[in-house]
Amino acid sequence: MMGSKTVKKNIWIFNHYGCTPCTGRLLRHYYFGKNLIQRNREVTVFVSNQLHYLGKTFDTEGKLYKEKSNEGVPFVFINTPKYFDNGLKRIINMVSYMIKLFIVTKKYAESHKSKPDVIIASSPQPLTCISGIFIARRYKVPCIIEIRDLWPESLIEYGKLKKGGILAGLLYKGEKWIYEKADKIIFTFEGGKDYIKERGWEHEIPLEKIADINNGINFQEFNEQKNIFSITDGDLDDEKTFKVVYCGSVRQVNNVRAIIDVAEELQKREDGKEIRFLIWGSGTEEEELKGLVNEKNLANIVFKGQIEKKYIPYILSKSNLNLMHGRLTGLLRFGCSPNKLFDYFAAGKPILSDIPSNYDLIKKYNCGIVIDNGTVQNLADAIVKVVRLDEKSYGEMCRNAKRAAGDYDFKKLTDKLIKVIESGECKSS
């Protein structure tokens, strides 16, 4: 057995949709890899060559896989079939990645004449976790499962799967099997233990092997980008208006239409005359909502379109209030850790959220306002409340937001990850 003092130096991370700064925006394992390497660990991240978040393909030159180091973090891009939507081809891609992990990791270990000391297998899709468990058995090393999305709970919540159906029952059994076989489980939200207890699994899945490591921010990089990558924008530079900024996709799931309703309400009110909404992002509803703004003759809301992520730190830092807005789901009872929340923290400006959750970080750090009932009237009133804050109260929210960003810097999150790694014991040895 591997005790808690065993140092595990060679770490393999499996993430089907893992990104580098050149291949996408979700950089959790890139930042973990970078920080682990700085702490004298070896790290390799195994990902698909189908770049899910860009809709592009990383060229493996016809080979089974291709290695590429990204600022010192080795990535292995596995050649998997192309897909364009959430249909059958995407499922085939998932299965392909799962199967090829067995082949690629064996060849990689042979070519590098080394084997892992620990494997971290990350969802959202559970097939990656299954591969991680069996490949860890091959090398007789611990397998840590990371859960970034609850399957099948999420599918049920969004109406894609019937809760009492046969398929849901099979998926729940598969999920439980993964948790039982994992040496450690990391949830990216704080309510992981709540979920296990709600399912009634705490007797088979000991709560002491469960940890939570939220998403986070590279605070130093954020500040560097804020200072280097600025934009000239008349609305953003206007010091006479109170700027409410929303960054995110403009799709039905995010209910951006509701922001238009709030803008319409505030345009009618005397205490809302100085407020302007700036929307950065694109999506399937963008053109329709632009037309609605013109139809309503709203002068206080502007759709800015898509922009490169490197400009987001500057934009958020120039706002007066950043808006966390989206769809309410039952999954919020387990917590919420959206990536952009940590960008909002790092910007050091108050945050208004109509996505209340358990373990709410905005409430915890007192760096904004969280509305339990996000009606148009309530949102409008909350924005006006922030506008009317005295300088001391407003400044305190700003400082608290930056304090939150500091606590969720990937350097600190990596310290938590190392503790989980070093406490793991291998069931296969």
Tab-separated table of C-alpha atoms in Angstrom:
chain	number	residue	atom	x	y	z
A	1	MET	CA	0.000	0.000	0.000
A	2	MET	CA	1.116	3.549	-0.664
A	3	GLY	CA	0.958	5.586	2.531
A	4	SER	CA	0.218	9.252	2.938
A	5	LYS	CA	3.913	10.206	2.927
A	6	THR	CA	4.708	8.669	-0.461
A	7	VAL	CA	5.700	11.377	-2.953
A	8	LYS	CA	4.150	10.749	-6.348
A	9	LYS	CA	6.243	12.530	-8.948
A	10	ASN	CA	4.878	11.376	-12.301
A	11	ILE	CA	1.249	12.457	-12.802
A	12	TRP	CA	-0.910	11.572	-15.780
A	13	ILE	CA	-4.077	13.615	-16.331
A	14	PHE	CA	-6.861	12.347	-18.616
A	15	ASN	CA	-9.240	15.055	-19.846
A	16	HIS	CA	-11.089	14.456	-23.102
A	17	TYR	CA	-11.701	18.196	-23.584
A	18	GLY	CA	-8.526	19.532	-21.943
A	19	CYS	CA	-7.205	22.800	-23.363
A	20	THR	CA	-3.968	24.686	-23.767
A	21	PRO	CA	-3.901	28.476	-24.202
A	22	CYS	CA	-3.837	27.809	-27.967
A	23	THR	CA	-6.686	25.295	-28.113
A	24	GLY	CA	-9.430	26.621	-25.830
A	25	ARG	CA	-10.509	28.559	-22.782
A	26	LEU	CA	-10.907	25.938	-20.076
A	27	LEU	CA	-7.358	25.723	-18.775
A	28	ARG	CA	-7.818	24.013	-15.408
A	29	HIS	CA	-5.416	21.143	-16.090
A	30	TYR	CA	-2.959	23.284	-18.010
A	31	TYR	CA	-2.612	25.530	-14.944
A	32	PHE	CA	-2.457	22.541	-12.601
A	33	GLY	CA	0.218	21.027	-14.826
A	34	LYS	CA	2.243	24.226	-14.876
A	35	ASN	CA	2.147	24.595	-11.099
A	36	LEU	CA	2.841	20.901	-10.440
A	37	ILE	CA	5.910	21.036	-12.685
A	38	GLN	CA	7.147	24.077	-10.766
A	39	ARG	CA	6.846	21.895	-7.642
A	40	ASN	CA	9.170	19.288	-9.148
A	41	ARG	CA	6.484	16.922	-10.431
A	42	GLU	CA	6.309	15.431	-13.899
A	43	VAL	CA	2.946	15.935	-15.624
A	44	THR	CA	1.432	14.734	-18.895
A	45	VAL	CA	-2.087	15.725	-20.008
A	46	PHE	CA	-3.844	13.350	-22.434
A	47	VAL	CA	-6.559	15.047	-24.524
A	48	SER	CA	-8.534	14.562	-27.734
A	49	ASN	CA	-7.281	16.232	-30.897
A	50	GLN	CA	-10.855	17.372	-31.594
A	51	LEU	CA	-10.876	20.850	-30.038
A	52	HIS	CA	-14.362	20.881	-28.559
A	53	TYR	CA	-14.417	24.550	-27.591
A	54	LEU	CA	-13.042	25.835	-30.905
A	55	GLY	CA	-14.751	23.429	-33.291
A	56	LYS	CA	-11.353	22.672	-34.867
A	57	THR	CA	-8.926	19.756	-35.082
A	58	PHE	CA	-5.352	19.545	-33.813
A	59	ASP	CA	-3.363	17.890	-36.611
A	60	THR	CA	-1.700	14.681	-35.437
A	61	GLU	CA	-0.240	14.233	-38.943
A	62	GLY	CA	-2.099	10.964	-39.415
A	63	LYS	CA	-0.513	9.394	-36.341
A	64	LEU	CA	-2.306	7.792	-33.396
A	65	TYR	CA	-1.191	10.664	-31.216
A	66	LYS	CA	1.112	13.657	-31.197
A	67	GLU	CA	3.005	15.168	-28.292
A	68	LYS	CA	3.315	18.914	-27.862
A	69	SER	CA	4.715	20.922	-24.973
A	70	ASN	CA	2.784	24.085	-24.150
A	71	GLU	CA	4.937	26.454	-22.114
A	72	GLY	CA	6.563	23.471	-20.455
A	73	VAL	CA	3.374	21.410	-19.932
A	74	PRO	CA	3.432	18.223	-22.057
A	75	PHE	CA	0.152	17.474	-23.836
A	76	VAL	CA	-0.628	14.314	-25.776
A	77	PHE	CA	-3.266	14.865	-28.484
A	78	ILE	CA	-5.035	11.600	-29.317
A	79	ASN	CA	-6.397	11.191	-32.834
A	80	THR	CA	-10.188	10.751	-32.506
A	81	PRO	CA	-13.061	11.017	-35.036
A	82	LYS	CA	-14.519	14.399	-35.951
A	83	TYR	CA	-17.954	15.488	-34.746
A	84	PHE	CA	-19.993	18.669	-35.128
A	85	ASP	CA	-22.895	18.453	-32.688
A	86	ASN	CA	-24.274	16.438	-29.791
A	87	GLY	CA	-25.413	13.522	-31.918
A	88	LEU	CA	-24.126	10.032	-32.599
A	89	LYS	CA	-20.757	11.214	-33.928
A	90	ARG	CA	-19.955	12.848	-30.597
A	91	ILE	CA	-20.742	9.598	-28.765
A	92	ILE	CA	-18.449	7.752	-31.190
A	93	ASN	CA	-15.746	10.321	-30.422
A	94	MET	CA	-16.154	9.718	-26.670
A	95	VAL	CA	-15.859	5.947	-27.084
A	96	SER	CA	-12.849	6.369	-29.373
A	97	TYR	CA	-11.042	8.546	-26.823
A	98	MET	CA	-11.814	6.018	-24.081
A	99	ILE	CA	-10.466	3.046	-26.057
A	100	LYS	CA	-7.440	4.824	-27.499
A	101	LEU	CA	-6.343	5.957	-24.033
A	102	PHE	CA	-5.424	2.321	-23.310
A	103	ILE	CA	-3.306	2.064	-26.462
A	104	VAL	CA	-1.734	5.533	-26.339
A	105	THR	CA	-0.743	5.405	-22.675
A	106	LYS	CA	0.950	2.023	-23.196
A	107	LYS	CA	2.939	3.324	-26.171
A	108	TYR	CA	3.732	6.560	-24.350
A	109	ALA	CA	5.036	4.712	-21.282
A	110	GLU	CA	7.196	2.460	-23.484
A	111	SER	CA	8.640	5.318	-25.537
A	112	HIS	CA	9.410	7.423	-22.478
A	113	LYS	CA	10.541	4.406	-20.415
A	114	SER	CA	8.437	5.553	-17.462
A	115	LYS	CA	5.089	4.887	-15.876
A	116	PRO	CA	2.754	7.100	-13.841
A	117	ASP	CA	2.788	7.304	-10.073
A	118	VAL	CA	-0.820	8.504	-10.049
A	119	ILE	CA	-3.591	9.041	-12.615
A	120	ILE	CA	-6.180	11.822	-12.495
A	121	ALA	CA	-9.186	11.097	-14.738
A	122	SER	CA	-11.554	14.012	-15.249
A	123	SER	CA	-15.164	14.089	-16.421
A	124	PRO	CA	-17.603	15.530	-17.653
A	125	GLN	CA	-18.058	12.387	-19.709
A	126	PRO	CA	-17.717	9.292	-17.462
A	127	LEU	CA	-15.988	7.044	-20.012
A	128	THR	CA	-12.727	8.868	-19.294
A	129	CYS	CA	-13.082	7.934	-15.625
A	130	ILE	CA	-13.581	4.265	-16.527
A	131	SER	CA	-10.401	4.321	-18.633
A	132	GLY	CA	-8.540	5.983	-15.772
A	133	ILE	CA	-9.537	3.274	-13.294
A	134	PHE	CA	-8.465	0.383	-15.527
A	135	ILE	CA	-5.235	2.015	-16.707
A	136	ALA	CA	-4.349	2.760	-13.083
A	137	ARG	CA	-4.862	-0.947	-12.343
A	138	ARG	CA	-2.472	-1.813	-15.168
A	139	TYR	CA	0.281	0.201	-13.477
A	140	LYS	CA	-0.870	-0.555	-9.902
A	141	VAL	CA	-1.107	3.126	-9.047
A	142	PRO	CA	-3.870	5.247	-7.444
A	143	CYS	CA	-6.631	6.703	-9.617
A	144	ILE	CA	-8.153	10.023	-8.634
A	145	ILE	CA	-11.494	10.772	-10.274
A	146	GLU	CA	-12.379	14.412	-10.849
A	147	ILE	CA	-16.064	15.251	-11.293
A	148	ARG	CA	-16.744	18.513	-13.103
A	149	ASP	CA	-20.308	17.635	-14.091
A	150	LEU	CA	-22.756	15.160	-12.558
A	151	TRP	CA	-23.799	12.472	-15.017
A	152	PRO	CA	-26.570	11.377	-15.262
A	153	GLU	CA	-27.922	14.009	-12.831
A	154	SER	CA	-27.202	16.858	-15.265
A	155	LEU	CA	-28.883	15.047	-18.156
A	156	ILE	CA	-31.981	14.529	-16.020
A	157	GLU	CA	-31.966	18.134	-14.804
A	158	TYR	CA	-31.886	19.484	-18.365
A	159	GLY	CA	-34.648	17.158	-19.523
A	160	LYS	CA	-32.469	14.965	-21.757
A	161	LEU	CA	-33.060	11.831	-19.696
A	162	LYS	CA	-36.034	10.479	-17.771
A	163	LYS	CA	-35.201	10.183	-14.062
A	164	GLY	CA	-37.007	6.895	-13.455
A	165	GLY	CA	-36.061	5.331	-16.760
A	166	ILE	CA	-34.021	2.188	-17.355
A	167	LEU	CA	-31.152	4.135	-18.965
A	168	ALA	CA	-30.947	6.566	-16.023
A	169	GLY	CA	-30.841	3.622	-13.622
A	170	LEU	CA	-27.974	2.032	-15.548
A	171	LEU	CA	-26.060	5.313	-15.643
A	172	TYR	CA	-26.499	5.783	-11.878
A	173	LYS	CA	-25.100	2.286	-11.323
A	174	GLY	CA	-22.145	3.106	-13.559
A	175	GLU	CA	-21.573	6.366	-11.708
A	176	LYS	CA	-21.623	4.601	-8.348
A	177	TRP	CA	-19.176	1.971	-9.636
A	178	ILE	CA	-16.743	4.731	-10.670
A	179	TYR	CA	-16.923	6.345	-7.238
A	180	GLU	CA	-16.448	3.003	-5.477
A	181	LYS	CA	-13.408	2.045	-7.530
A	182	ALA	CA	-11.717	5.464	-7.346
A	183	ASP	CA	-8.995	5.910	-4.730
A	184	LYS	CA	-9.980	9.551	-4.280
A	185	ILE	CA	-12.773	11.719	-5.687
A	186	ILE	CA	-12.469	15.444	-6.368
A	187	PHE	CA	-15.592	17.492	-7.035
A	188	THR	CA	-15.185	20.962	-8.578
A	189	PHE	CA	-18.014	22.190	-6.341
A	190	GLU	CA	-18.323	22.040	-2.574
A	191	GLY	CA	-21.450	19.909	-2.344
A	192	GLY	CA	-19.978	16.617	-3.536
A	193	LYS	CA	-20.485	14.949	-0.170
A	194	ASP	CA	-24.069	16.253	-0.134
A	195	TYR	CA	-24.663	14.532	-3.458
A	196	ILE	CA	-23.254	11.221	-2.248
A	197	LYS	CA	-25.452	11.375	0.871
A	198	GLU	CA	-28.515	12.371	-1.175
A	199	ARG	CA	-28.003	9.284	-3.342
A	200	GLY	CA	-27.660	7.169	-0.170
A	201	TRP	CA	-24.193	5.942	-1.172
A	202	GLU	CA	-22.170	7.083	1.850
A	203	HIS	CA	-21.833	3.534	3.230
A	204	GLU	CA	-20.244	2.190	0.047
A	205	ILE	CA	-18.365	5.403	-0.793
A	206	PRO	CA	-16.559	6.721	2.308
A	207	LEU	CA	-16.936	10.471	2.621
A	208	GLU	CA	-13.317	10.799	3.767
A	209	LYS	CA	-12.082	9.953	0.270
A	210	ILE	CA	-14.019	12.905	-1.170
A	211	ALA	CA	-12.459	16.354	-1.622
A	212	ASP	CA	-13.510	19.545	-3.373
A	213	ILE	CA	-11.251	21.768	-5.462
A	214	ASN	CA	-13.147	24.561	-7.174
A	215	ASN	CA	-12.264	26.108	-10.484
A	216	GLY	CA	-9.984	29.087	-10.171
A	217	ILE	CA	-7.880	31.817	-11.728
A	218	ASN	CA	-4.280	32.477	-12.655
A	219	PHE	CA	-4.289	35.817	-10.852
A	220	GLN	CA	-0.857	36.909	-12.078
A	221	GLU	CA	-1.735	36.163	-15.705
A	222	PHE	CA	-5.073	37.972	-15.343
A	223	ASN	CA	-3.344	41.136	-14.113
A	224	GLU	CA	-0.699	40.923	-16.828
A	225	GLN	CA	-3.336	40.595	-19.543
A	226	LYS	CA	-5.345	43.447	-18.032
A	227	ASN	CA	-2.343	45.737	-18.385
A	228	ILE	CA	-1.127	44.508	-21.781
A	229	PHE	CA	-4.303	43.812	-23.769
A	230	SER	CA	-6.532	46.877	-23.672
A	231	ILE	CA	-9.203	47.992	-26.128
A	232	THR	CA	-10.549	51.367	-27.147
A	233	ASP	CA	-14.295	51.371	-26.673
A	234	GLY	CA	-16.389	54.502	-26.270
A	235	ASP	CA	-19.017	52.809	-24.097
A	236	LEU	CA	-16.449	51.176	-21.826
A	237	ASP	CA	-14.456	54.403	-21.505
A	238	ASP	CA	-17.500	56.557	-20.737
A	239	GLU	CA	-17.026	57.759	-17.159
A	240	LYS	CA	-20.488	59.350	-17.054
A	241	THR	CA	-22.347	56.053	-17.153
A	242	PHE	CA	-22.558	53.157	-14.674
A	243	LYS	CA	-21.453	50.169	-16.738
A	244	VAL	CA	-22.990	46.733	-16.109
A	245	VAL	CA	-20.981	44.115	-17.998
A	246	TYR	CA	-22.051	40.595	-18.959
A	247	CYS	CA	-19.543	38.243	-20.608
A	248	GLY	CA	-20.778	34.920	-21.920
A	249	SER	CA	-22.512	33.132	-24.733
A	250	VAL	CA	-25.706	34.654	-26.100
A	251	ARG	CA	-27.832	31.532	-26.151
A	252	GLN	CA	-31.251	30.557	-24.856
A	253	VAL	CA	-29.742	28.562	-21.987
A	254	ASN	CA	-28.231	31.776	-20.551
A	255	ASN	CA	-31.491	33.725	-20.876
A	256	VAL	CA	-29.808	36.922	-22.093
A	257	ARG	CA	-33.247	38.140	-23.166
A	258	ALA	CA	-33.952	38.842	-19.487
A	259	ILE	CA	-31.103	41.394	-19.443
A	260	ILE	CA	-32.911	43.275	-22.201
A	261	ASP	CA	-36.042	43.328	-20.052
A	262	VAL	CA	-34.050	44.789	-17.153
A	263	ALA	CA	-32.540	47.410	-19.451
A	264	GLU	CA	-36.032	48.340	-20.649
A	265	GLU	CA	-37.235	48.684	-17.059
A	266	LEU	CA	-34.307	50.895	-16.050
A	267	GLN	CA	-34.653	53.114	-19.125
A	268	LYS	CA	-38.138	54.008	-17.895
A	269	ARG	CA	-36.965	54.868	-14.378
A	270	GLU	CA	-35.434	58.116	-13.265
A	271	ASP	CA	-32.896	56.301	-11.067
A	272	GLY	CA	-31.789	54.165	-14.014
A	273	LYS	CA	-30.877	56.859	-16.511
A	274	GLU	CA	-27.103	56.603	-15.992
A	275	ILE	CA	-26.940	52.792	-16.238
A	276	ARG	CA	-25.740	51.048	-19.407
A	277	PHE	CA	-25.468	47.315	-20.162
A	278	LEU	CA	-22.532	46.057	-22.232
A	279	ILE	CA	-22.834	42.468	-23.508
A	280	TRP	CA	-19.682	40.689	-24.698
A	281	GLY	CA	-20.208	37.334	-26.362
A	282	SER	CA	-21.910	35.681	-29.297
A	283	GLY	CA	-24.314	32.835	-29.897
A	284	THR	CA	-27.419	31.602	-31.633
A	285	GLU	CA	-29.684	34.335	-30.201
A	286	GLU	CA	-27.372	37.285	-30.813
A	287	GLU	CA	-28.954	38.671	-34.004
A	288	GLU	CA	-32.496	38.120	-32.737
A	289	LEU	CA	-31.770	39.972	-29.496
A	290	LYS	CA	-30.066	42.835	-31.316
A	291	GLY	CA	-33.247	43.198	-33.343
A	292	LEU	CA	-35.306	43.226	-30.145
A	293	VAL	CA	-33.137	46.032	-28.723
A	294	ASN	CA	-33.715	48.094	-31.867
A	295	GLU	CA	-37.433	47.316	-31.839
A	296	LYS	CA	-37.734	48.524	-28.243
A	297	ASN	CA	-35.537	51.541	-29.027
A	298	LEU	CA	-33.270	50.847	-26.061
A	299	ALA	CA	-30.256	53.137	-25.833
A	300	ASN	CA	-28.880	51.624	-22.634
A	301	ILE	CA	-27.825	48.178	-23.859
A	302	VAL	CA	-25.179	47.334	-26.460
A	303	PHE	CA	-24.165	43.957	-27.869
A	304	LYS	CA	-20.404	44.032	-28.411
A	305	GLY	CA	-19.989	40.607	-30.015
A	306	GLN	CA	-17.302	37.991	-29.507
A	307	ILE	CA	-13.857	39.044	-28.304
A	308	GLU	CA	-10.620	37.193	-27.607
A	309	LYS	CA	-10.296	36.006	-24.013
A	310	LYS	CA	-7.081	37.967	-23.486
A	311	TYR	CA	-9.132	41.207	-23.560
A	312	ILE	CA	-11.647	40.034	-20.951
A	313	PRO	CA	-9.515	41.074	-17.919
A	314	TYR	CA	-9.372	44.665	-19.180
A	315	ILE	CA	-13.103	44.771	-19.968
A	316	LEU	CA	-14.178	43.367	-16.604
A	317	SER	CA	-11.820	45.677	-14.747
A	318	LYS	CA	-13.265	48.734	-16.510
A	319	SER	CA	-16.847	47.877	-15.570
A	320	ASN	CA	-18.682	49.164	-12.507
A	321	LEU	CA	-20.658	45.971	-11.937
A	322	ASN	CA	-20.199	42.500	-13.443
A	323	LEU	CA	-23.260	40.349	-14.013
A	324	MET	CA	-23.501	36.601	-13.283
A	325	HIS	CA	-26.676	35.621	-15.060
A	326	GLY	CA	-28.059	32.346	-16.295
A	327	ARG	CA	-30.504	29.524	-15.845
A	328	LEU	CA	-31.555	28.245	-12.436
A	329	THR	CA	-31.272	24.472	-11.985
A	330	GLY	CA	-31.655	22.037	-9.133
A	331	LEU	CA	-27.951	21.240	-9.418
A	332	LEU	CA	-27.193	24.525	-7.643
A	333	ARG	CA	-28.009	22.807	-4.357
A	334	PHE	CA	-24.559	21.188	-4.610
A	335	GLY	CA	-22.739	24.456	-5.283
A	336	CYS	CA	-21.636	26.334	-8.363
A	337	SER	CA	-18.150	26.971	-9.734
A	338	PRO	CA	-18.401	28.595	-13.202
A	339	ASN	CA	-15.041	29.545	-14.690
A	340	LYS	CA	-15.991	33.138	-15.411
A	341	LEU	CA	-16.893	33.782	-11.764
A	342	PHE	CA	-13.184	33.716	-10.954
A	343	ASP	CA	-12.454	36.182	-13.761
A	344	TYR	CA	-15.096	38.401	-12.167
A	345	PHE	CA	-13.391	38.059	-8.777
A	346	ALA	CA	-10.006	38.967	-10.244
A	347	ALA	CA	-11.459	42.089	-11.879
A	348	GLY	CA	-12.022	43.505	-8.406
A	349	LYS	CA	-15.492	44.868	-9.078
A	350	PRO	CA	-18.820	44.040	-7.379
A	351	ILE	CA	-20.790	41.123	-8.814
A	352	LEU	CA	-24.543	40.837	-9.196
A	353	SER	CA	-25.792	37.252	-9.449
A	354	ASP	CA	-29.262	35.839	-10.001
A	355	ILE	CA	-27.893	32.277	-9.783
A	356	PRO	CA	-28.142	31.547	-6.038
A	357	SER	CA	-26.527	28.325	-4.908
A	358	ASN	CA	-25.444	26.529	-1.799
A	359	TYR	CA	-21.850	27.333	-0.842
A	360	ASP	CA	-22.226	30.638	-2.699
A	361	LEU	CA	-18.802	32.304	-2.990
A	362	ILE	CA	-20.191	35.786	-3.688
A	363	LYS	CA	-22.045	35.644	-0.385
A	364	LYS	CA	-19.086	34.075	1.394
A	365	TYR	CA	-16.762	36.922	0.424
A	366	ASN	CA	-19.384	39.697	0.514
A	367	CYS	CA	-18.267	40.952	-2.873
A	368	GLY	CA	-21.636	41.595	-4.456
A	369	ILE	CA	-25.350	40.905	-4.349
A	370	VAL	CA	-27.021	37.532	-4.870
A	371	ILE	CA	-30.725	37.565	-5.720
A	372	ASP	CA	-32.817	34.541	-4.844
A	373	ASN	CA	-35.646	35.599	-7.147
A	374	GLY	CA	-34.213	37.159	-10.297
A	375	THR	CA	-37.282	38.980	-11.561
A	376	VAL	CA	-36.854	42.017	-13.783
A	377	GLN	CA	-37.896	44.278	-10.901
A	378	ASN	CA	-35.511	42.637	-8.423
A	379	LEU	CA	-32.575	42.813	-10.797
A	380	ALA	CA	-33.256	46.460	-11.600
A	381	ASP	CA	-33.540	47.319	-7.900
A	382	ALA	CA	-30.294	45.481	-7.102
A	383	ILE	CA	-28.381	47.353	-9.791
A	384	VAL	CA	-29.656	50.674	-8.500
A	385	LYS	CA	-28.654	49.595	-4.998
A	386	VAL	CA	-25.050	49.135	-6.152
A	387	VAL	CA	-25.144	52.482	-7.969
A	388	ARG	CA	-26.147	54.152	-4.701
A	389	LEU	CA	-23.471	52.496	-2.562
A	390	ASP	CA	-21.213	54.947	-0.759
A	391	GLU	CA	-17.538	54.938	-1.712
A	392	LYS	CA	-16.487	52.941	1.362
A	393	SER	CA	-19.012	50.126	0.848
A	394	TYR	CA	-18.324	49.926	-2.877
A	395	GLY	CA	-14.576	49.807	-2.271
A	396	GLU	CA	-14.977	47.056	0.304
A	397	MET	CA	-16.829	44.869	-2.229
A	398	CYS	CA	-14.027	45.474	-4.732
A	399	ARG	CA	-11.349	44.469	-2.242
A	400	ASN	CA	-13.321	41.390	-1.188
A	401	ALA	CA	-13.594	40.257	-4.809
A	402	LYS	CA	-9.820	40.400	-5.217
A	403	ARG	CA	-9.376	38.545	-1.935
A	404	ALA	CA	-11.589	35.768	-3.325
A	405	ALA	CA	-9.470	35.639	-6.488
A	406	GLY	CA	-6.358	35.305	-4.348
A	407	ASP	CA	-7.847	32.399	-2.418
A	408	TYR	CA	-8.754	30.608	-5.649
A	409	ASP	CA	-5.496	31.265	-7.448
A	410	PHE	CA	-4.276	28.070	-9.112
A	411	LYS	CA	-1.119	28.196	-7.007
A	412	LYS	CA	-3.233	27.656	-3.887
A	413	LEU	CA	-5.519	25.161	-5.619
A	414	THR	CA	-2.443	23.171	-6.637
A	415	ASP	CA	-1.443	22.952	-2.973
A	416	LYS	CA	-4.857	21.368	-2.306
A	417	LEU	CA	-4.422	18.991	-5.239
A	418	ILE	CA	-1.012	17.849	-3.974
A	419	LYS	CA	-2.539	17.053	-0.574
A	420	VAL	CA	-5.156	14.870	-2.277
A	421	ILE	CA	-2.500	13.149	-4.399
A	422	GLU	CA	-0.210	12.459	-1.457
A	423	SER	CA	-3.048	11.099	0.689
A	424	GLY	CA	-4.188	8.575	-1.899
A	425	GLU	CA	-3.737	4.836	-1.483
A	426	CYS	CA	-3.785	2.373	-4.337
A	427	LYS	CA	-6.480	-0.304	-4.251
A	428	SER	CA	-4.698	-2.306	-6.913
A	429	SER	CA	-1.342	-2.688	-5.187
